Backbone as JSON, one array per atom type, in Angstrom:
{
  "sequence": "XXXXXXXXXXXXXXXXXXXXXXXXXXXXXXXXXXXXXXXXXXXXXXXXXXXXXXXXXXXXXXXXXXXXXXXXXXXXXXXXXXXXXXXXXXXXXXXXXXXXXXXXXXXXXXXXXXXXXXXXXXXXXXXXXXXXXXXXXXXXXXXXXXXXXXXXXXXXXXXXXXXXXXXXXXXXXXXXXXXXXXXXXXXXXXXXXXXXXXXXXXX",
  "N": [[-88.15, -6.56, -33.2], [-87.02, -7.56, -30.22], [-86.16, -5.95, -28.21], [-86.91, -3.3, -29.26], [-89.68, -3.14, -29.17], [-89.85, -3.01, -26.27], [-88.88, -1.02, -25.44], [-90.86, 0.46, -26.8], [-93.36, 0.09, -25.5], [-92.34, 0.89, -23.45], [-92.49, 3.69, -23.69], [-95.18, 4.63, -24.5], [-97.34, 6.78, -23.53], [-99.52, 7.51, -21.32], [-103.06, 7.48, -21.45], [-104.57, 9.27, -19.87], [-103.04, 11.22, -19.35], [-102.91, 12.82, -21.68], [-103.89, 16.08, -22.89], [-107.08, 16.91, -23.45], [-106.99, 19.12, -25.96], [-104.59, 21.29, -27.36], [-102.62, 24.35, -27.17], [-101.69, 27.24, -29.13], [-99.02, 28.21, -28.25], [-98.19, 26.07, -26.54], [-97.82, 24.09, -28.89], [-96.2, 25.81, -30.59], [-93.62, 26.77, -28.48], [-93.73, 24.0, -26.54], [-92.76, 21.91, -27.59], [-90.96, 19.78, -26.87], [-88.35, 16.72, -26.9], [-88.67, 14.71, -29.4], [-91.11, 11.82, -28.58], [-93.82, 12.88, -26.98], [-94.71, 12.62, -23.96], [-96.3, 13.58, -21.47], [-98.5, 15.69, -20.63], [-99.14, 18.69, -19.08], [-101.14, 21.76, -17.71], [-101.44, 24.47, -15.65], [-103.67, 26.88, -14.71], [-104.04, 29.5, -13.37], [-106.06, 30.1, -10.28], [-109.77, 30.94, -9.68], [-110.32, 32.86, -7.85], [-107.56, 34.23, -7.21], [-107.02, 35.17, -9.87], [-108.85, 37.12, -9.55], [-108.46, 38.46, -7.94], [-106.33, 40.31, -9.0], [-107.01, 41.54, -10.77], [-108.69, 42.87, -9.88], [-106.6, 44.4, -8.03], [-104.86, 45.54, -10.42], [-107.07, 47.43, -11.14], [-106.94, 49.35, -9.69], [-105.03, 52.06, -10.34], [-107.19, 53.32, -11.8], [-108.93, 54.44, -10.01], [-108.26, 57.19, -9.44], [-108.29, 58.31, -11.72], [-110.98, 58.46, -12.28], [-112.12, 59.43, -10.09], [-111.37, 61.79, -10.38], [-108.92, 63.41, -10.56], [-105.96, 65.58, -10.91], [-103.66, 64.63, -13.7], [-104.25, 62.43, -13.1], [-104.3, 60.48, -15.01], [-102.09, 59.78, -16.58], [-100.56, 58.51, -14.79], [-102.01, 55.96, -14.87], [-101.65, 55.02, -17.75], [-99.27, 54.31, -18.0], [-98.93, 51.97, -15.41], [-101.27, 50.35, -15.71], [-100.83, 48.97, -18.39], [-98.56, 47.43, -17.5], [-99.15, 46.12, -14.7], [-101.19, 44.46, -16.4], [-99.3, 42.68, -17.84], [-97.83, 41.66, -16.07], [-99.47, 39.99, -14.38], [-100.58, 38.07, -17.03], [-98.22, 36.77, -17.61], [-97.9, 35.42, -15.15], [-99.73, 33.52, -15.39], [-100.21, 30.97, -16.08], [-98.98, 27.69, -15.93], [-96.93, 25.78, -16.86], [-95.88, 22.0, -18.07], [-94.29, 19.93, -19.66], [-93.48, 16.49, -20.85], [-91.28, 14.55, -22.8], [-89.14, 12.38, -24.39], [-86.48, 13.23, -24.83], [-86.43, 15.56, -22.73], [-87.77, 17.55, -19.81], [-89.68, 19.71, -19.75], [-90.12, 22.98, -18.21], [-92.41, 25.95, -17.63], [-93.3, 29.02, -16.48], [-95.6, 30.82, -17.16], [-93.25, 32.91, -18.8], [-90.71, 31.64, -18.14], [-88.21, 28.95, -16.8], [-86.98, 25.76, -16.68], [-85.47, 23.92, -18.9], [-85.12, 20.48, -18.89], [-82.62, 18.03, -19.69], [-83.56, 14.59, -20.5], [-81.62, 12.7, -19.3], [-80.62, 13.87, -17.67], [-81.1, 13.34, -15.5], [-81.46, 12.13, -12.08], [-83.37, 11.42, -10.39], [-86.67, 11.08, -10.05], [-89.14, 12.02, -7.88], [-92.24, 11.28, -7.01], [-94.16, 13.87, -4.49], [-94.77, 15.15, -1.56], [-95.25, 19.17, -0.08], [-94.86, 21.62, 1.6], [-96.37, 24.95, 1.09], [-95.74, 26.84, 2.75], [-92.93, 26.76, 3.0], [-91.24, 27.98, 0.94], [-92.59, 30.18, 1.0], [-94.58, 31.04, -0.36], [-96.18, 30.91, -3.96], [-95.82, 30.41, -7.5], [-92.61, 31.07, -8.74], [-89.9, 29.81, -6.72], [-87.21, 29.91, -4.36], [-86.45, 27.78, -2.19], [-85.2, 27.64, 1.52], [-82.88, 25.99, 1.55], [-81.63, 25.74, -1.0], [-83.52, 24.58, -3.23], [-85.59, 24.71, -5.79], [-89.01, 25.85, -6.97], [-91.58, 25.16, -8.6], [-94.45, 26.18, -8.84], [-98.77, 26.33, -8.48], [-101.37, 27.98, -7.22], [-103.82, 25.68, -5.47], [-102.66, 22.77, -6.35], [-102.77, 21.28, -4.03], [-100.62, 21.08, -2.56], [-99.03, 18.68, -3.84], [-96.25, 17.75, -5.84], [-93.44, 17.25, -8.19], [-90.6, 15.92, -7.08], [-87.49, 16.8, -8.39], [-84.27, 15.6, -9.26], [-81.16, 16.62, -10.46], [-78.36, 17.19, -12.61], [-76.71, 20.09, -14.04], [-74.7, 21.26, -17.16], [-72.43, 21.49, -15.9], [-72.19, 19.87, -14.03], [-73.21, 20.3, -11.68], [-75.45, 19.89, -8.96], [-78.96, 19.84, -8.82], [-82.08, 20.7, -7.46], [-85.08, 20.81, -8.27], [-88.57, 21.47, -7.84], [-91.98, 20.19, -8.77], [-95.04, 21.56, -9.28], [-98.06, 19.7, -9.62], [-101.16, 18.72, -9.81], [-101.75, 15.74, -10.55], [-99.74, 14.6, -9.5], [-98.89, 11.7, -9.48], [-98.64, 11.12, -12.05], [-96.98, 12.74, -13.53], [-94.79, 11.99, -12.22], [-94.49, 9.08, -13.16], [-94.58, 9.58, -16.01], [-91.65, 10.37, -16.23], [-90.26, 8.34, -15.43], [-90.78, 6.85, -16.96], [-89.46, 8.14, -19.21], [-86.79, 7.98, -18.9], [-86.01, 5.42, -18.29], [-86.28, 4.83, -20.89], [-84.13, 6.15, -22.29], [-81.66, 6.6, -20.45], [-79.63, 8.41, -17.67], [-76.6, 10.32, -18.22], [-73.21, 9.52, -18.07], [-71.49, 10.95, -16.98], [-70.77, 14.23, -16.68], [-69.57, 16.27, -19.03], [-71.07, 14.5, -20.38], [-73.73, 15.7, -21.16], [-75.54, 17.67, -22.86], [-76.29, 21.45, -22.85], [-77.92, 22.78, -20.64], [-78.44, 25.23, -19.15], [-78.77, 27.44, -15.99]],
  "CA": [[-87.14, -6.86, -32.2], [-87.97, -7.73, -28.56], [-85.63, -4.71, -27.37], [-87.47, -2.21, -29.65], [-90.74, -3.4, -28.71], [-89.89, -2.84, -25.04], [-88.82, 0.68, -25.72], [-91.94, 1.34, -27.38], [-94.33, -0.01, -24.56], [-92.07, 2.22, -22.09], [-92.59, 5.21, -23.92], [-95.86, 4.59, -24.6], [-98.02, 7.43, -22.59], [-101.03, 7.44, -20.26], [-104.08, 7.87, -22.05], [-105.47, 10.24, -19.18], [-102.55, 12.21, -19.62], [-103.0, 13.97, -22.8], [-104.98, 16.92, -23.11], [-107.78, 17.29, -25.0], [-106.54, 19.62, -26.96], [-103.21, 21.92, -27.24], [-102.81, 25.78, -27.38], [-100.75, 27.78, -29.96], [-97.95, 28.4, -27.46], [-97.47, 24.33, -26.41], [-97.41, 23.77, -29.76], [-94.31, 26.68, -30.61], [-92.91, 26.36, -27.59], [-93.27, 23.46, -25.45], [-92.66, 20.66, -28.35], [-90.2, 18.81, -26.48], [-87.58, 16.43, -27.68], [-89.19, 13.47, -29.62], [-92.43, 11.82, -28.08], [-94.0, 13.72, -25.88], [-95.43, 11.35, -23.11], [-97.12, 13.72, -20.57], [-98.96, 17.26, -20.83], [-100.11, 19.55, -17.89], [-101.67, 22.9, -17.89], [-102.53, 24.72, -14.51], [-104.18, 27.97, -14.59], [-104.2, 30.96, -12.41], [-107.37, 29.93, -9.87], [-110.62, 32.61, -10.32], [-109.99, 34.13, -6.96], [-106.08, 35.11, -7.91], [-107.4, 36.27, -11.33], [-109.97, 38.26, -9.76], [-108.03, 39.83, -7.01], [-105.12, 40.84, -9.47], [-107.97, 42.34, -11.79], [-108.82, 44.46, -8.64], [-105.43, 45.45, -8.07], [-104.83, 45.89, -11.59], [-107.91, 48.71, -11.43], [-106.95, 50.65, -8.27], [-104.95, 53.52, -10.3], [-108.53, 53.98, -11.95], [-109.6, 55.19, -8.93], [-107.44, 58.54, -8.7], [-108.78, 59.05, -12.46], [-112.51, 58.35, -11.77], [-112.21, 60.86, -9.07], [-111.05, 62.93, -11.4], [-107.56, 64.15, -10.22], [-105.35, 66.12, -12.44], [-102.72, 63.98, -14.4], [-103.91, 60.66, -13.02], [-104.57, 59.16, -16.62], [-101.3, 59.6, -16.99], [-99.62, 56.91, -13.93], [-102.87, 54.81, -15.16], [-101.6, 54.44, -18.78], [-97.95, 53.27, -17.21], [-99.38, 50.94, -14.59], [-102.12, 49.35, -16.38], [-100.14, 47.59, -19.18], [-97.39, 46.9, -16.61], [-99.76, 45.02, -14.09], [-101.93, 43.74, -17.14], [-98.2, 41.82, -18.04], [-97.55, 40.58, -14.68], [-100.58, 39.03, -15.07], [-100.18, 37.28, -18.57], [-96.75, 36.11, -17.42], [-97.83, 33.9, -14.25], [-100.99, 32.87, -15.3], [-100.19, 29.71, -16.41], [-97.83, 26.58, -15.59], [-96.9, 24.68, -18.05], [-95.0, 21.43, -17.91], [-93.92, 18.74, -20.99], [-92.37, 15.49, -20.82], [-90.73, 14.27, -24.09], [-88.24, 11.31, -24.63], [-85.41, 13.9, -24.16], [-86.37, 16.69, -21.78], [-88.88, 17.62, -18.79], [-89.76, 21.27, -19.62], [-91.49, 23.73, -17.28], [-92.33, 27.42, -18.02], [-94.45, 29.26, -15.56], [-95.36, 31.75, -17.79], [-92.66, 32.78, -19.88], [-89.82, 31.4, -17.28], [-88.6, 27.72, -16.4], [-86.13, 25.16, -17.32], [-85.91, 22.75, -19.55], [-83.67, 19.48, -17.83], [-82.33, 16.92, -20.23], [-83.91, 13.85, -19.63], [-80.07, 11.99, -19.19], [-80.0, 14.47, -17.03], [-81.79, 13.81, -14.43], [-80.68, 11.37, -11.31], [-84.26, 10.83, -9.77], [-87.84, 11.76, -9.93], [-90.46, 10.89, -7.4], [-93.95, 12.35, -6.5], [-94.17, 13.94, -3.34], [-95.84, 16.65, -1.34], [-94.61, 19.84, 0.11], [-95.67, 23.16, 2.24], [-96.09, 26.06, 0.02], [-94.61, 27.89, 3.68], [-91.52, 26.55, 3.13], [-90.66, 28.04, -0.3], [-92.59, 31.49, 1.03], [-95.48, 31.19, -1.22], [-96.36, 30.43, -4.93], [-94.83, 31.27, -7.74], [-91.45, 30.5, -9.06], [-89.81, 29.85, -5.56], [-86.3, 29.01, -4.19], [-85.95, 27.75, -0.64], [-83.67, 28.24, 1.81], [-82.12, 24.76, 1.01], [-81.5, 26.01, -2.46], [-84.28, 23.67, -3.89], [-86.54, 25.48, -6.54], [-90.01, 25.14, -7.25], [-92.89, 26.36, -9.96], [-96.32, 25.71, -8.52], [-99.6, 26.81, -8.73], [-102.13, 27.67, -6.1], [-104.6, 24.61, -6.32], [-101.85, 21.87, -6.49], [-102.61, 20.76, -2.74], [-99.25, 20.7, -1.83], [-98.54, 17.64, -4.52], [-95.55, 17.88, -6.34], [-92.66, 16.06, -8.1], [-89.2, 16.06, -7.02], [-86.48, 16.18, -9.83], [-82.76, 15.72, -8.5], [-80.79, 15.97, -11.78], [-77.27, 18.18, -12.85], [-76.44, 20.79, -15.11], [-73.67, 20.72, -18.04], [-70.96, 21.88, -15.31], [-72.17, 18.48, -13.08], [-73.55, 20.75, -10.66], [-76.85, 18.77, -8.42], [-79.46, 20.69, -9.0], [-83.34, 19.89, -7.31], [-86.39, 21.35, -8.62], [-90.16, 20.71, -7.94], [-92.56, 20.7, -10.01], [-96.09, 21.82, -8.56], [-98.87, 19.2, -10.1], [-102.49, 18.1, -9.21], [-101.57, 14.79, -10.96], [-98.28, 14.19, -9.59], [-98.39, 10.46, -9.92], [-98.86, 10.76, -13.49], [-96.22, 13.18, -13.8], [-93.71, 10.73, -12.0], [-94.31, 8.05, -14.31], [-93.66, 9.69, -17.26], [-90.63, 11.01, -16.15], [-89.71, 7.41, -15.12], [-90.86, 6.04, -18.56], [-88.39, 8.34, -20.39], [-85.26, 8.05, -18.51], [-86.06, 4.18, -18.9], [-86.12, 4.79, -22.74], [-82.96, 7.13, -22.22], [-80.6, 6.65, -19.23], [-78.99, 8.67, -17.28], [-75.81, 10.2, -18.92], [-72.49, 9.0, -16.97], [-70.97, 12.2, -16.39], [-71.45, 15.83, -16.97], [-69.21, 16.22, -20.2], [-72.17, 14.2, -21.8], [-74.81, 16.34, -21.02], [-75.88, 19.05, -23.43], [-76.53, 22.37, -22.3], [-79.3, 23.21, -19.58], [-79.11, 26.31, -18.29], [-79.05, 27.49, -14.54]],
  "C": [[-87.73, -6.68, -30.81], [-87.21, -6.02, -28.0], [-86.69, -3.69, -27.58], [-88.6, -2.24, -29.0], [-90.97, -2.68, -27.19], [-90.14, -1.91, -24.55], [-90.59, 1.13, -25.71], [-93.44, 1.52, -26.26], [-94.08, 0.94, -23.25], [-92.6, 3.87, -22.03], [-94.18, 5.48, -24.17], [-96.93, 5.98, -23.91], [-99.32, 7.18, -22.19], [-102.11, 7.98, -21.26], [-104.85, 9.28, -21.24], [-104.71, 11.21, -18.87], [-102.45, 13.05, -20.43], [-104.3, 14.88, -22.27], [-106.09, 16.99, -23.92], [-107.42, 18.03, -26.03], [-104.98, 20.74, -26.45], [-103.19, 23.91, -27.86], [-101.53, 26.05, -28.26], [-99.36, 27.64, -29.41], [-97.39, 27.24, -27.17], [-97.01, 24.37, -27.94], [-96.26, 24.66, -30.63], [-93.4, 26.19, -30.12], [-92.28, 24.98, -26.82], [-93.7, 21.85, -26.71], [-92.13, 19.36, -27.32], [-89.34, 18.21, -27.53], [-88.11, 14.96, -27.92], [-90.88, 12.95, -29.07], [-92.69, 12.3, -26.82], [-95.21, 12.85, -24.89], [-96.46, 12.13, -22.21], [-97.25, 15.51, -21.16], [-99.25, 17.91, -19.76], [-100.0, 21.01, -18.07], [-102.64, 23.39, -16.77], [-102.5, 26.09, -14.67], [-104.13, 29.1, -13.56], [-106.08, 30.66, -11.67], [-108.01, 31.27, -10.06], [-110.15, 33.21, -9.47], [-108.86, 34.89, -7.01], [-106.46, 35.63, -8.59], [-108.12, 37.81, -10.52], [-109.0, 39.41, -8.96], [-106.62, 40.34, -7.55], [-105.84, 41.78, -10.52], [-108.14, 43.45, -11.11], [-107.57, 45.42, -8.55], [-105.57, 45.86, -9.43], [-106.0, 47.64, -11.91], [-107.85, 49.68, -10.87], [-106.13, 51.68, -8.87], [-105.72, 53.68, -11.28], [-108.9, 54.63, -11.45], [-109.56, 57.12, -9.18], [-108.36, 59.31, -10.46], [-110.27, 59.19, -12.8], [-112.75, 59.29, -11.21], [-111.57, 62.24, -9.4], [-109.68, 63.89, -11.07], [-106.43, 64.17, -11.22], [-103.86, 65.22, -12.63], [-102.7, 62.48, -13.73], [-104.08, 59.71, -14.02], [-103.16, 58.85, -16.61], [-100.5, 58.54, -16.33], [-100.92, 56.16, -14.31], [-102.51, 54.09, -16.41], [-99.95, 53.98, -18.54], [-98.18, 52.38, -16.13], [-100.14, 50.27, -15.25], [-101.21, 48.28, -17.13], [-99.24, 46.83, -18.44], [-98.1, 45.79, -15.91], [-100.33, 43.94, -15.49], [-100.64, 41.7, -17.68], [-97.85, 40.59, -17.17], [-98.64, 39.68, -14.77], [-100.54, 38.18, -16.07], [-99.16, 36.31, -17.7], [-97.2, 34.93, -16.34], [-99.14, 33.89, -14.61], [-101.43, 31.46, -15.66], [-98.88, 28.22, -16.07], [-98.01, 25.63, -16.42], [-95.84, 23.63, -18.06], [-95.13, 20.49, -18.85], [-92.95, 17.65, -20.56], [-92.02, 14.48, -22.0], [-89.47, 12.98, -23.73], [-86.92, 11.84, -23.77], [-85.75, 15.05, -23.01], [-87.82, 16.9, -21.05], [-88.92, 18.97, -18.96], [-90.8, 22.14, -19.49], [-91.65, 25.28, -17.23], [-93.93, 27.56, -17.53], [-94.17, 30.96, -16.11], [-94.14, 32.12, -19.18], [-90.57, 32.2, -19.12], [-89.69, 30.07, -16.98], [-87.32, 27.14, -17.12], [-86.26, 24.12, -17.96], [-84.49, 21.83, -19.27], [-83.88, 17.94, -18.83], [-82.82, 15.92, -19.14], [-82.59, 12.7, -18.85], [-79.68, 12.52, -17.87], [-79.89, 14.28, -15.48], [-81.1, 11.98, -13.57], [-82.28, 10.94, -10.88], [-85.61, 12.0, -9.88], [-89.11, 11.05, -9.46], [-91.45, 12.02, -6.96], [-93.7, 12.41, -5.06], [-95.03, 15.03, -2.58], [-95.13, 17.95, -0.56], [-95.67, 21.58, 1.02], [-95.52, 24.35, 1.6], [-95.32, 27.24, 1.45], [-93.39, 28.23, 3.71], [-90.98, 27.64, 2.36], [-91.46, 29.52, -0.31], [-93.71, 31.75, 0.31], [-95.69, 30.18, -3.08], [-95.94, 30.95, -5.84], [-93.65, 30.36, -8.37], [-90.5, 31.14, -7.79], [-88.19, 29.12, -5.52], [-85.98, 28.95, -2.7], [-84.95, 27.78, 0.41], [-82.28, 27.25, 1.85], [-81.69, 24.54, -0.31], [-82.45, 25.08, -3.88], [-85.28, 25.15, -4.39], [-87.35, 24.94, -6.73], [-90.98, 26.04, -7.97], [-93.95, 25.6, -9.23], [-97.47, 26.95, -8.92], [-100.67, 26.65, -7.93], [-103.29, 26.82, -6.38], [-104.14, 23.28, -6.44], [-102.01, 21.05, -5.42], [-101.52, 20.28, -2.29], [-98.86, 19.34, -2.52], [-97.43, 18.39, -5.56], [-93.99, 16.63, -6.92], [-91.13, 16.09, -7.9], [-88.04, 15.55, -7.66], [-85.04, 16.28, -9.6], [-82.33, 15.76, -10.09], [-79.52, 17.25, -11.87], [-77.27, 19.12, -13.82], [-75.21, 20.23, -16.09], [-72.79, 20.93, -17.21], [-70.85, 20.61, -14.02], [-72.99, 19.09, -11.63], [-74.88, 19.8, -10.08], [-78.06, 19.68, -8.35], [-81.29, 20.09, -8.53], [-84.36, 21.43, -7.66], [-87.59, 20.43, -8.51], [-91.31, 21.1, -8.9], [-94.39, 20.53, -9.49], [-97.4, 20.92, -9.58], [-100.19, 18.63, -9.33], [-102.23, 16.39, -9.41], [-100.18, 14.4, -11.25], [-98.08, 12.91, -9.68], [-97.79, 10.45, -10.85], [-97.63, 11.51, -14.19], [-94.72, 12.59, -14.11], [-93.2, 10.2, -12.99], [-94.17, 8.46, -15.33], [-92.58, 10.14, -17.2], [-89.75, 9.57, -16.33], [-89.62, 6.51, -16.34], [-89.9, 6.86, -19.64], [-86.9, 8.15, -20.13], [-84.95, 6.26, -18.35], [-85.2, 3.9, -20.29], [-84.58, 4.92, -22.82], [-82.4, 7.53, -20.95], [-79.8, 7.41, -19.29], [-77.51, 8.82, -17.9], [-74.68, 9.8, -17.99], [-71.33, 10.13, -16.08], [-71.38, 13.53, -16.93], [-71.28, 16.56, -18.32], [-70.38, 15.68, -21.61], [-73.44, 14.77, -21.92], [-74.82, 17.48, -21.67], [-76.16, 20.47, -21.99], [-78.05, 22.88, -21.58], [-79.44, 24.33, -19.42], [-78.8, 26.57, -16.54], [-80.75, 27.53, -14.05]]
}
């Protein structure tokens, strides 16, 4: 059928969007709903790593220098920072038939693709939004980036189940590519017509 066909060339994905390969956690977690058209995976740059490693070592110090009961705030700080760490060290974003879902670390939403009203590539001042991070500005717009992104990002207007308007950005090196698959699933799967038809999102 010519319709199906049409579908299938929409949904189709970018060849230079897949990953080479996929980590335990995508593959748990960040399935998505149906075909999954786009992948991205941005890292924690070395110099962040390193200078959170540093922090991370400074209540060593107090027990290096040998002062009485500093093992003890070292073995409650260590794992604590070691966490914080883990948690943003990665940005992860999926785009599937049904849903665009972004978890920076173990945090993020996942936004029916019906859901969504518009999504275009754009760029942005990490000043605005105060830094990096999972960020909300003072225009109530949220954003997950990752230092490294050069200020590219994609802007996702789209509602919750209560109809609310809800914009999030989404911090990418390869925000074209992001775009377009966003644009190739809400093709597939339009826009729902009110809020009643929208499953459950989340705030």
């Amino acid at each position: 059928m010519v319709g199906s066909d049409n579908e299938s060339r929409a949904l189709a994905p970018r060849e230079e969007s897949k990953p080479a390969t996929t980590d335990a956690y995508e593959r748990e977690y960040m399935k998505g709903q149906g075909m999954v058209l786009h992948r991205a995976k941005q890292r924690t740059p070395w110099p962040m790593g390193a200078l959170m490693g540093v922090i991370s070592l400074l209540p060593l110090i107090p027990v290096v220098a040998g002062q009485t009961g500093a093992w003890i705030a070292a073995a409650f700080t260590l794992p604590i920072m070691f966490a914080i760490w883990m948690l943003f060290a990665v940005l992860r974003v999926t785009v599937s038939e049904g849903s665009v879902d972004i978890q920076y670390g173990l945090f993020g939403p996942s936004i029916p693709t019906r859901a969504i009203e518009s999504a275009e590539a754009t760029t942005y001042s990490w000043a605005k939004f105060g830094g990096w991070g999972i960020r909300r500005g003072r225009d109530g717009e949220w954003i997950y980036n990752m230092p490294g992104d050069e200020g590219r990002a994609v802007r996702v207007v789209w509602r919750d189940e209560k109809g609310r308007r809800k914009v999030t950005l989404i911090g990418s090196k390869d925000h074209l590519a992001l775009a377009e698959a966003i644009g190739k699933a809400r093709n597939a799967l339009p826009p729902a017509d009110d809020a009643e038809a929208l499953p459950p999102a989340g705030d």
